[in-house]
Coordinates of C-alpha atoms and ligand atoms in Angstrom, one line a residue:
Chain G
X1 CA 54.0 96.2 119.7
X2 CA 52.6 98.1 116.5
X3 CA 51.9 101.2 118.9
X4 CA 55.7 101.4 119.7
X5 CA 57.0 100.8 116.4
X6 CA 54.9 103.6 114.6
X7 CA 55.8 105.6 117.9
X8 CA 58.9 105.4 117.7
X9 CA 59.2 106.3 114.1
X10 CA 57.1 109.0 114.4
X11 CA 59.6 109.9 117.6
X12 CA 62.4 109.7 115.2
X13 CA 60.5 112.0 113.0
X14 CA 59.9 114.9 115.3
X15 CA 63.9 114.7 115.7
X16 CA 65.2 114.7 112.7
X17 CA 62.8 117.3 111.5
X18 CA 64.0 119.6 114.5
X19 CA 60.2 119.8 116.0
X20 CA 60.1 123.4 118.0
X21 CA 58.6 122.0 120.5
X22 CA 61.3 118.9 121.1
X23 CA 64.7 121.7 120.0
X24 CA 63.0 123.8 122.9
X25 CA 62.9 121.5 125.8
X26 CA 66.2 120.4 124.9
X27 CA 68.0 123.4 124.6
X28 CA 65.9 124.6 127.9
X29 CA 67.1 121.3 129.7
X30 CA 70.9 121.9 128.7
X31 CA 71.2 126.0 129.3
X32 CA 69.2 124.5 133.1
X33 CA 72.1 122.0 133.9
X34 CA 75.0 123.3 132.6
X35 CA 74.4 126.6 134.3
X36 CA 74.3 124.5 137.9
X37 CA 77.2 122.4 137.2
X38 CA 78.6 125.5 135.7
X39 CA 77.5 127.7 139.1
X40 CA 78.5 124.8 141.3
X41 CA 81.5 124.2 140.0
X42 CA 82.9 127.5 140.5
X43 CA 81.9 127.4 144.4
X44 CA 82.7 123.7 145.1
X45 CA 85.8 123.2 143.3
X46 CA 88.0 126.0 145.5
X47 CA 85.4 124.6 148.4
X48 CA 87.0 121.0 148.0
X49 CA 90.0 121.8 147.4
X50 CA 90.1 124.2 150.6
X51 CA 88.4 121.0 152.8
X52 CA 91.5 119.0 151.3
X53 CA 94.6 120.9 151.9
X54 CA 93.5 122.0 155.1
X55 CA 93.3 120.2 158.5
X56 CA 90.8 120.9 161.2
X57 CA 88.8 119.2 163.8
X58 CA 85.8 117.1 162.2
X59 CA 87.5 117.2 158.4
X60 CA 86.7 113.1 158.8
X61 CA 83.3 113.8 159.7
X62 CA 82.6 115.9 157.0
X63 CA 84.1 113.8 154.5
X64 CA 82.0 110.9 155.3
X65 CA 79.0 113.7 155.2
X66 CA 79.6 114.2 151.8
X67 CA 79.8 110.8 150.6
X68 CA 76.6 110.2 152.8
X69 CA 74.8 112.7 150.4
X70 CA 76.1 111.5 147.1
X71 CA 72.5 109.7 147.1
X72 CA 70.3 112.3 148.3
X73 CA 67.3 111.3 147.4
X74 CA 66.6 114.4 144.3
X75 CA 62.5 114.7 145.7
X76 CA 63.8 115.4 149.6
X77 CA 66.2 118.5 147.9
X78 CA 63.2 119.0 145.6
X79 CA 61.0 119.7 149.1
X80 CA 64.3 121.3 151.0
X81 CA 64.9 123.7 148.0
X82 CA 60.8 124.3 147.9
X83 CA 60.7 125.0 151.6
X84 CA 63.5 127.8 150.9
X85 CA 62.1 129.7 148.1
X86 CA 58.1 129.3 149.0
X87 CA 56.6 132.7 149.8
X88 CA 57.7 131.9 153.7
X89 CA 60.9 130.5 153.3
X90 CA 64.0 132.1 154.1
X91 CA 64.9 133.5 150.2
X92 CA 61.2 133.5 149.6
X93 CA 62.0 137.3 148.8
X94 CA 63.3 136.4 145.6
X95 CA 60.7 134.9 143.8
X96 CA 62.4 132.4 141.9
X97 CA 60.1 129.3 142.8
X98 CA 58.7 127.9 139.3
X99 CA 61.4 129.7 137.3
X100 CA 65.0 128.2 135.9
X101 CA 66.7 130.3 138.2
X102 CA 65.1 128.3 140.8
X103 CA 65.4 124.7 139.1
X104 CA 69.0 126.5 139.2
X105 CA 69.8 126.7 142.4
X106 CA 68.4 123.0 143.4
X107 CA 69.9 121.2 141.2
X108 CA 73.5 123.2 142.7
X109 CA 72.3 122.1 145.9
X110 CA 71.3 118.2 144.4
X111 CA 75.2 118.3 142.7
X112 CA 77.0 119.9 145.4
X113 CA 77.8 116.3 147.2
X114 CA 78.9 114.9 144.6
X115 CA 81.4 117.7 143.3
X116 CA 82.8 118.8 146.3
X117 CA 83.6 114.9 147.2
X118 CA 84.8 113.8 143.8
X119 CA 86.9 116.9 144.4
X120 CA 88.5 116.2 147.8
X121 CA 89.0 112.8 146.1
X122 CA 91.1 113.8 142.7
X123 CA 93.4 115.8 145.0
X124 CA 94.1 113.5 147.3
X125 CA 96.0 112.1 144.8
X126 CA 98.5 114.4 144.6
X127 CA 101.5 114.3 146.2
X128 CA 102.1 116.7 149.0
X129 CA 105.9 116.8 147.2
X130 CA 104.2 118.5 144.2
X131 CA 102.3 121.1 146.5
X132 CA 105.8 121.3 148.3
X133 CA 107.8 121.6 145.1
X134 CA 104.9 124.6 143.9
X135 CA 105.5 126.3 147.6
X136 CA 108.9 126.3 147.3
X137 CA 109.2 127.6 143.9
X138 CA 107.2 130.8 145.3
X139 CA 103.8 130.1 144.2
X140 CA 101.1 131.2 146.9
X141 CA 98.6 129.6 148.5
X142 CA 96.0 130.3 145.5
X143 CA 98.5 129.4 143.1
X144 CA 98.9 125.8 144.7
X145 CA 95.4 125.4 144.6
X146 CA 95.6 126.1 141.1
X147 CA 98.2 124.1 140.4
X148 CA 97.2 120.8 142.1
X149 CA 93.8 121.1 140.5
X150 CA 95.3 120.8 137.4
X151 CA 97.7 118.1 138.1
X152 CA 94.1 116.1 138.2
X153 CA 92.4 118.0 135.6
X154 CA 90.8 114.8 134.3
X155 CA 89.4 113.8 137.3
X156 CA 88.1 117.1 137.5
X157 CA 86.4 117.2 134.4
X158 CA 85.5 113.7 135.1
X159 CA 83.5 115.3 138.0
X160 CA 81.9 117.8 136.6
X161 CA 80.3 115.6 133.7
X162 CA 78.8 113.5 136.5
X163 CA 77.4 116.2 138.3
X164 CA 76.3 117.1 134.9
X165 CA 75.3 114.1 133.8
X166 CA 73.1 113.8 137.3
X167 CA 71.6 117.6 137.5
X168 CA 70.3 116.7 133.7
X169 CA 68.7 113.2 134.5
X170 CA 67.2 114.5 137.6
X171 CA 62.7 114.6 137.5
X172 CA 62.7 115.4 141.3
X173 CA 64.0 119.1 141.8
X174 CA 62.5 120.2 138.1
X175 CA 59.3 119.3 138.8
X176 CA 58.7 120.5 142.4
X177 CA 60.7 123.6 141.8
X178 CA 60.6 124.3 137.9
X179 CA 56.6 122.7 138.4
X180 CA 57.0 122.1 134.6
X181 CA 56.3 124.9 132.9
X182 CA 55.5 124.8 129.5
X183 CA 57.7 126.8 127.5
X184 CA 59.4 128.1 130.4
X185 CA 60.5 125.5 133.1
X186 CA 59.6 122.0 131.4
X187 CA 62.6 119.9 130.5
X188 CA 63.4 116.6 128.9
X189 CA 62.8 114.7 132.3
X190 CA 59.6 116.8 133.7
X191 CA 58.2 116.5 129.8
X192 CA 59.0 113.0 129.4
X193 CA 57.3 112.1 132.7
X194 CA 54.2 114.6 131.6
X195 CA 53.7 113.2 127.9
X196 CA 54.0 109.7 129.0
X197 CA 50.7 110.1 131.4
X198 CA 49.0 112.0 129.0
X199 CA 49.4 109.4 126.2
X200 CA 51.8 111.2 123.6
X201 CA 54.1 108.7 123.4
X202 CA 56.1 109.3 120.6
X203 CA 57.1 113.0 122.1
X204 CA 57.9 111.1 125.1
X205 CA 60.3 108.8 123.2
X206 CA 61.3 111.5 121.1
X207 CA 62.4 113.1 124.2
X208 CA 63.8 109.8 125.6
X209 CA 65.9 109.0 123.2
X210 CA 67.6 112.3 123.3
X211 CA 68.4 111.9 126.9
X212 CA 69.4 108.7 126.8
X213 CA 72.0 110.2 124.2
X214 CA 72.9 113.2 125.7
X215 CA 73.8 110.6 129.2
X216 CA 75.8 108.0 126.6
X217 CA 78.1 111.0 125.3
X218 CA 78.9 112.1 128.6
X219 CA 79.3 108.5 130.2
X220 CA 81.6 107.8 127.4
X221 CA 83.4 111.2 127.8
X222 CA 84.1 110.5 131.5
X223 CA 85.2 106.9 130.9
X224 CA 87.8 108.3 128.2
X225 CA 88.9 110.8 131.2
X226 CA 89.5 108.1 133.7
X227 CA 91.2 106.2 131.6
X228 CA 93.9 108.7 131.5
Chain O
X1 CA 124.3 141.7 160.9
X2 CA 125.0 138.4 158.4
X3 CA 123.1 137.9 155.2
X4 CA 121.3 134.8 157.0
X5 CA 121.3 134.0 160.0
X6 CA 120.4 130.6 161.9
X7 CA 119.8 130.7 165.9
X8 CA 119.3 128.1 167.9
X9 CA 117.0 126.3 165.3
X10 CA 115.2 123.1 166.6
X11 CA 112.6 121.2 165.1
X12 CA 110.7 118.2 167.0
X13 CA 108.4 115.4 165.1
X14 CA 105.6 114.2 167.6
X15 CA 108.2 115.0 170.8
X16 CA 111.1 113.6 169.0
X17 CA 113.7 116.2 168.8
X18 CA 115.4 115.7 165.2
X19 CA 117.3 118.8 164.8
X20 CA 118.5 120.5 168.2
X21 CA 120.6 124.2 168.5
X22 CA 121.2 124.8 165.1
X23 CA 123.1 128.4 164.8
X24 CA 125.2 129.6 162.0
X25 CA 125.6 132.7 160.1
X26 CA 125.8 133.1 156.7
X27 CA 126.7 135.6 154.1
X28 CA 126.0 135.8 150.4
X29 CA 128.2 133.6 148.0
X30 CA 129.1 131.5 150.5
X31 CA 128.8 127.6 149.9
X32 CA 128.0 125.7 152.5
X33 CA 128.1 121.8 152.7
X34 CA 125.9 120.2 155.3
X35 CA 127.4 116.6 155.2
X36 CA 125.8 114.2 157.6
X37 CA 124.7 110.6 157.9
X38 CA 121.3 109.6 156.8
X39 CA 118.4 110.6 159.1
X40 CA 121.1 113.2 160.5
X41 CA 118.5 115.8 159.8
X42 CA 119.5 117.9 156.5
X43 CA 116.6 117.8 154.7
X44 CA 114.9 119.0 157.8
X45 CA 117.1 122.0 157.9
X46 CA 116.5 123.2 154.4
X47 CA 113.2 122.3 154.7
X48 CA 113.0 125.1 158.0
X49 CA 115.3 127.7 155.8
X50 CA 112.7 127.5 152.9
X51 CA 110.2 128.3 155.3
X52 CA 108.1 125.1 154.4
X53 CA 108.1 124.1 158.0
X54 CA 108.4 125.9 161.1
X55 CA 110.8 125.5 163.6
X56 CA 110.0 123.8 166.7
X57 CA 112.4 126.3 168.4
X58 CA 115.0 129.3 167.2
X59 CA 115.0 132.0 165.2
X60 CA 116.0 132.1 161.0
X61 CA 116.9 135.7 160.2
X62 CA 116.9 137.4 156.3
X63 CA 118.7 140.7 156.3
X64 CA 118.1 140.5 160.2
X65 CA 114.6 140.4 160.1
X66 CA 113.0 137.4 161.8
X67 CA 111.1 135.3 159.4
X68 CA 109.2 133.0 161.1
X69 CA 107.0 135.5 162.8
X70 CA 105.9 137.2 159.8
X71 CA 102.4 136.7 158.5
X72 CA 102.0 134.3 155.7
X73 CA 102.2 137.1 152.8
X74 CA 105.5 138.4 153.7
X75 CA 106.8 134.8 154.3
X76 CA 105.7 134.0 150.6
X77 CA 107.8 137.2 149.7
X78 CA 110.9 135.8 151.4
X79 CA 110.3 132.2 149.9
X80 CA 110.1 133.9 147.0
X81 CA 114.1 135.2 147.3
X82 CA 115.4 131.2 147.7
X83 CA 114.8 128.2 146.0
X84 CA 115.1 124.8 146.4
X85 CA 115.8 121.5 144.9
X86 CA 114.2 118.5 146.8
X87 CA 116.1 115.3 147.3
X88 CA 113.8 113.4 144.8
X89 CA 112.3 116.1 143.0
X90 CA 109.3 115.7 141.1
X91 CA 108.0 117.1 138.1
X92 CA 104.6 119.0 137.1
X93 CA 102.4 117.6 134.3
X94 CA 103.1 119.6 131.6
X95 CA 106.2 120.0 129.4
X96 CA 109.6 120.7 130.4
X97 CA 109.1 124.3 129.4
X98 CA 106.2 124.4 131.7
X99 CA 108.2 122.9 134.4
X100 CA 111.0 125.0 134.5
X101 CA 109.3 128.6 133.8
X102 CA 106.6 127.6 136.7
X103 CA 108.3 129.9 139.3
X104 CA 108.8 132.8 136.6
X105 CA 105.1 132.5 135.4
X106 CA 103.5 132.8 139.0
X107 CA 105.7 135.6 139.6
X108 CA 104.3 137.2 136.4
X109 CA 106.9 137.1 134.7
X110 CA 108.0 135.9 131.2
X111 CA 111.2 134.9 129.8
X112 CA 112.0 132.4 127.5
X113 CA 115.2 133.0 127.1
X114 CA 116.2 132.4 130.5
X115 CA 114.2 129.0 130.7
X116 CA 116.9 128.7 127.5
X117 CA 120.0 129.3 128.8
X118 CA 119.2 127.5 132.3
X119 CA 118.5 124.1 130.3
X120 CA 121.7 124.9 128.4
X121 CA 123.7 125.2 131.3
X122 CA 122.1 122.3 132.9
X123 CA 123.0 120.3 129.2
X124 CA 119.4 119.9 128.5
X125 CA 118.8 121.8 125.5
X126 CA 116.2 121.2 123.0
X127 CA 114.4 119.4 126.1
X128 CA 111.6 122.4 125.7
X129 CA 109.3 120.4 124.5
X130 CA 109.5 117.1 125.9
X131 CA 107.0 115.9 128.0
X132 CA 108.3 116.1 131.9
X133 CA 106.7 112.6 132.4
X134 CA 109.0 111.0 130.4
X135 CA 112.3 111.8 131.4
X136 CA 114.7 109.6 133.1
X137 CA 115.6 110.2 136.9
X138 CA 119.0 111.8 136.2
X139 CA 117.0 114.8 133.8
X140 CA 113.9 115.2 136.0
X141 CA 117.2 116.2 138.4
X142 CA 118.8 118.4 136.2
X143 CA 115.0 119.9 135.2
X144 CA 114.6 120.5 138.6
X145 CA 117.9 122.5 139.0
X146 CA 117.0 124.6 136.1
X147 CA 113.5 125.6 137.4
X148 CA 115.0 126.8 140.6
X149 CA 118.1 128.4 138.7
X150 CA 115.8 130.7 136.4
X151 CA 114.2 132.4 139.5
X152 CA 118.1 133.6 140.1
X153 CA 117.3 133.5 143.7
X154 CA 119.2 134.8 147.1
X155 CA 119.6 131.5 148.6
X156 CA 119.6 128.2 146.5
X157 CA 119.4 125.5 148.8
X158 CA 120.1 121.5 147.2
X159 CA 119.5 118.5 148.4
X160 CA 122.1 116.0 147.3
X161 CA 121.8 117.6 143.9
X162 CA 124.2 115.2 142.3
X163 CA 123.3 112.0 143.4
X164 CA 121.7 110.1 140.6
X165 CA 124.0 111.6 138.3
X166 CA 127.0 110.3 136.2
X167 CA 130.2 111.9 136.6
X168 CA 129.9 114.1 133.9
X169 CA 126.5 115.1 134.7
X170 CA 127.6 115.6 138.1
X171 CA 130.6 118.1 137.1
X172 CA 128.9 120.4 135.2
X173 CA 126.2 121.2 138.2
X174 CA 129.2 121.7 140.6
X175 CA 130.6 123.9 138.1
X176 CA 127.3 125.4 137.9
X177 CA 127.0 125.7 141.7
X178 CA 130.5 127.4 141.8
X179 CA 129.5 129.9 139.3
X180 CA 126.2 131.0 141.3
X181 CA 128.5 131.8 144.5
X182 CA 130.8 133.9 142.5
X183 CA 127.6 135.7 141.6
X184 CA 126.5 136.3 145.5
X185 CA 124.1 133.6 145.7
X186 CA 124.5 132.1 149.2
X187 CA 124.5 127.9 148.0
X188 CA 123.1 125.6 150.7
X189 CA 124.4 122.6 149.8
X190 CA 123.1 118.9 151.7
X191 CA 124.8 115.7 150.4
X192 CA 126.9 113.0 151.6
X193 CA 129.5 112.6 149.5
X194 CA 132.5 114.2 151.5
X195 CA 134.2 114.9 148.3
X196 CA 131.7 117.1 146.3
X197 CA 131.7 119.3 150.0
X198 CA 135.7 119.3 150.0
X199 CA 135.7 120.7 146.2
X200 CA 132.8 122.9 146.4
X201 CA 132.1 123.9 150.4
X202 CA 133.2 127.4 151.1
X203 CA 132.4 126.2 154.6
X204 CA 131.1 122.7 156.0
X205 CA 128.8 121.9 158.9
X206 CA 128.7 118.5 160.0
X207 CA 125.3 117.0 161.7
X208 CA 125.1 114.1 163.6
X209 CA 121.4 113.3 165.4
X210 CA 120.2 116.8 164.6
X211 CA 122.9 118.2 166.4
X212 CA 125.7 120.3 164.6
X213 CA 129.0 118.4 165.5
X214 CA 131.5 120.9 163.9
X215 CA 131.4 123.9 161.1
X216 CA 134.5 125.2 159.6
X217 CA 135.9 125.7 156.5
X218 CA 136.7 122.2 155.0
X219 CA 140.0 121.7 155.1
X220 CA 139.4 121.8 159.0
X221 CA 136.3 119.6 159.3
X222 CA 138.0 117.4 157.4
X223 CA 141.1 116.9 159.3
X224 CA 139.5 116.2 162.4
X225 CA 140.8 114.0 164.7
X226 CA 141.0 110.2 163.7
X227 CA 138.6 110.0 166.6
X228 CA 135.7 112.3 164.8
X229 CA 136.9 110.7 161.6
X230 CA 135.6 107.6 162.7
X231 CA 132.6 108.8 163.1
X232 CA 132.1 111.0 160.1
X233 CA 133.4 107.2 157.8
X234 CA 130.4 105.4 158.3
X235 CA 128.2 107.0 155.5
Ligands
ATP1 N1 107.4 114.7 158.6 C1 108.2 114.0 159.5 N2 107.6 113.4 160.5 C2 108.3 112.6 161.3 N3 109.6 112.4 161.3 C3 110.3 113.1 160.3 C4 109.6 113.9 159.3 N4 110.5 114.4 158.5 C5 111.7 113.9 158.9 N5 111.5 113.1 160.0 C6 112.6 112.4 160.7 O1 113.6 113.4 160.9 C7 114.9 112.8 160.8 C8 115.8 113.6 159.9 O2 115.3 113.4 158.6 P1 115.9 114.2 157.3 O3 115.1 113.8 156.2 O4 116.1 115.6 157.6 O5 117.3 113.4 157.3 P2 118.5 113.6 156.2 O6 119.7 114.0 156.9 O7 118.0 114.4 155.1 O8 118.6 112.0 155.7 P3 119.0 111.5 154.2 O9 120.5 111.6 154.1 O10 118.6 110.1 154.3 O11 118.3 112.3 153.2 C9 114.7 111.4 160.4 O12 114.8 110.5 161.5 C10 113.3 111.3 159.8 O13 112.7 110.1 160.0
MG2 MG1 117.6 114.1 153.1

C-alpha cells in the first residue's frame, strides 16, 4: 500500500513537472491516433455514406460484416497488418513495419469497422425527404452526401471520438507493429504495458493516469454529442 | 415544339400502375392545376417532372430534348432549371437563412438580397436568423416556397402549397404564384381545393386513378357534366 501511495505521488510528480520522457510519449500517442482517425475518417466517412444511399445485392450482408468487426480482436489486426508490411508481405516494399506510419495504417484498419458502421448508422436517420428536398433544390449527388452528413454532424463527431477514443487505448496493433520503440514508436499503452513489467511503476501510473484522462474527456465529449 | 412536354407518362409501384398515359404540353407562364382525389397520383407526377423518379413509361421533354435518357449530369442541369415544393416540406438544420439560400449556395452563387426579398414576399421577414427547427408548420411552408422561389427557376412545380395556411397566408402565395406566370415561369400547381385552381389555373387537368380524366382551361373542366361533377365532389 505504501509502494502505491509514494508511486503515485511520485507519478503525479513527473506530470506536473512536464517529465520529457512522459510529454513525449504523449504527444507521440496523440499525433499516432489522431492521424488514423484523421486518415480513416476521410476514406470511411464518403465510404459509409456511399454503402448507405446506395442499394445493391449483399448491402445486408455487409452491414452485418461491419458490425461483426466492431470487436476485432486489436492483436489478430495487429498479426493481419504484420503479415502485410513484413519483408514478404504484399506492401512489404514500403518499409513501414516498426515505424508510426505503420502503427498508422493498423490502427485505420483496427477503426475502420467501427467508422464506417457508426456512419451508415447516423445517416440512416435521415429522412430520404431531406435528401429529396436537397435533389430537388439542384444539389448533386456529392452535394447530398454533404449535406446529409451534416444533418447528423453530431453523430458524426460522436463517431470519430470513438474511433479515436479506441485507436488511442489500443496495446495490440502498437506493439506488434510500432514493436515499442523507444523514442520513436512507444506510446502511452505499449509504455505502460513495458514499465509495468519492468517495475517502474510510477512512470506507468504517470502514464495511466493520463490515459485514463485523455478516454474521460472524450467519453464525456461523445455523451454531450448524443445528447443532442 | 412546347416549352415542356409530357408523353404518355406512366409510372408503376411494384406492378401497380399509379399514373397511366399522361400527355400534355406546356408552355412557359402557363399555370396549370392538377386537381384530383387523394392517391389520384399528383405528387407522383411532379415527382417524374422533377426528375426524382423515373417514369415507368413515356417520354418528358425540355425544349424538345428527352430528359429521361440523359446521363445523370445533364439531368442535374435540367433539375437544376425547376423547383419544387413538397407536400410536407421539410427543413435543413441550420437557420432560415441557410435554408432558403441552400439552392443558390450549391450553385455557387451568393445573394443575400434575393434570400431578402423572397422572405419578404413570402411575409417572413426578419425570419433570417431564426432557427428552421423552430418554426410552426404554416412558416416551414412559406420557408420552403422561398427557397425554391430564389433559384427563379423555369418550372416551379407545388404541391398543395397552400394547404396549412390561413386565408391570408394563403392569398399572398397565390398572388405570388400569379406574379411568377406573368414572368414566364411555367407554375405546376397540385392541390385539391377546386377553388385556388379556378382563380389561379391557366389550365386544369383532372386525375382520377392515375389517369388524366379531362384538361382544359377551367371554366370548361369545371362545367362538366353533372355526371363528371359527381365525381370530381367527393374530395
Ligand atoms: N414510393 C411509392 N411506393 C409505392 N406506392 C406509392 C409510392 N409513392 C406513391 N405511391 C402510391 O401511388 C398513388 C399515388 O400517390 P400520390 O402521392 O401521387 O397521390 P396524390 O394524388 O399526391 O395524393 P394526395 O392528394 O393524398 O397527396 C398512391 O396510391 C400511393 O400509395
Ligand atoms: Mg400528394
Amino acid at each position: 500500500m505504501e509502494e502505491i501511495w509514494s508511486g503515485l505521488l511520485q507519478a503525479f510528480e513527473l506530470i506536473i513537472t512536464l517529465d520529457p520522457e512522459v510529454v513525449g510519449i504523449t504527444a507521440r500517442s496523440l499525433y499516432i491516433s489522431l492521424a488514423s482517425v484523421f486518415l480513416s475518417s476521410l476514406i470511411d466517412i464518403p465510404l459509409g455514406a456511399m454503402i448507405e444511399s446506395r442499394e445493391f445485392w449483399g448491402k445486408r450482408g455487409i452491414i452485418s460484416l461491419i458490425h461483426t468487426l466492431y470487436s476485432l480482436p486489436t492483436v489478430t489486426v495487429g498479426l493481419l497488418v504484420y503479415l502485410i508490411l513484413s519483408r514478404n508481405g504484399p506492401l512489404g516494399s514500403l518499409e513501414i513495419l516498426y515505424t508510426p506510419a505503420g502503427m498508422i495504417l493498423g490502427q485505420m484498419i483496427l477503426i475502420t469497422p467501427i467508422m464506417i458502421g457508426l456512419t451508415i448508422s447516423a445517416l440512416g436517420e435521415v429522412s430520404p425527404q431531406v435528401k429529396d428536398t436537397a435533389k430537388s433544390l439542384g444539389a448533386s449527388e456529392l452535394q447530398i452526401m454533404i449535406t446529409t452528413i451534416n444533418e447528423v454532424r453530431s453523430a458524426m463527431l460522436a463517431a470519430v471520438l470513438l474511433g479515436f477514443g479506441r485507436a488511442l487505448s489500443e496495446v495490440g496493433v502498437a506493439m506488434m507493429i510500432g514493436g515499442n520503440i523507444r523514442g520513436y514508436t512507444r506510446v502511452l499503452t505499449t509504455a505502460i504495458s513495458l514499465e509495468t513489467s519492468m517495475g517502474n511503476l510510477e512512470l506507468s501510473m504517470a502514464l495511466g493516469i493520463i490515459l485514463l484522462s485523455i478516454s474521460l474527456l472524450v467519453n464525456l465529449a461523445m455523451n454531450r454529442l448524443q445528447g443532442r | 415544339m412546347s416549352f415542356l412536354e409530357l408523353e404518355a407518362l406512366g409510372k408503376a409501384y411494384g406492378g401497380v400502375d399509379v399514373l397511366q398515359g399522361i400527355s400534355i404540353n406546356l408552355s412557359r407562364g402557363e399555370i396549370l392545376g392538377i386537381i384530383g382525389p387523394t392517391g389520384s397520383g399528383k405528387t407522383t407526377l411532379l415527382r417524374l417532372v422533377n426528375l426524382l423518379e423515373a417514369p415507368s413509361s413515356g417520354s418528358i421533354r425540355l425544349d424538345g430534348i428527352a430528359l429521361n435518357d440523359l446521363p445523370e449530369k445533364e439531368k442535374l442541369s435540367a433539375r437544376r432549371r425547376m423547383a419544387m415544393v413538397f407536400q410536407k416540406p421539410v427543413m435543413f438544420k441550420g437557420s432560415v437563412q441557410e435554408n432558403v439560400s441552400y439552392g443558390l449556395k450549391i450553385r455557387g452563387k451568393k445573394d443575400q438580397k434575393i434570400v431578402r426579398s423572397a422572405l419578404e414576399a413570402v411575409n417572413l421577414s426578419g425570419y433570417q436568423s431564426r432557427d428552421a427547427s423552430s418554426l410552426s408548420g404554416g412558416e416551414i411552408q412559406r420557408v420552403a416556397l422561398a427557397r425554391a422561389l430564389v433559384l427563379q427557376p423555369e418550372i416551379l412545380l407545388l404541391d398543395e402549397p397552400t394547404a396549412n395556411l390561413d386565408p391570408k397566408s394563403a392569398a399572398a402565395i397565390d398572388s405570388i404564384i400569379q406574379s411568377l406566370a406573368g414572368q414566364s415561369t411555367l407554375v405546376i400547381l397540385a392541390t385539391h381545393n377546386m377553388l385556388q385552381c379556378k382563380r389561379l389555373a391557366s389550365r386544369v387537368a383532372v386525375l382520377m386513378k392515375g389517369r388524366m380524366v379531362a384538361v382544359g382551361e377551367p371554366e370548361e373542366v369545371f362545367d362538366l357534366g353533372q355526371e363528371q361533377l359527381d365525381i370530381a365532389v367527393p374530395w
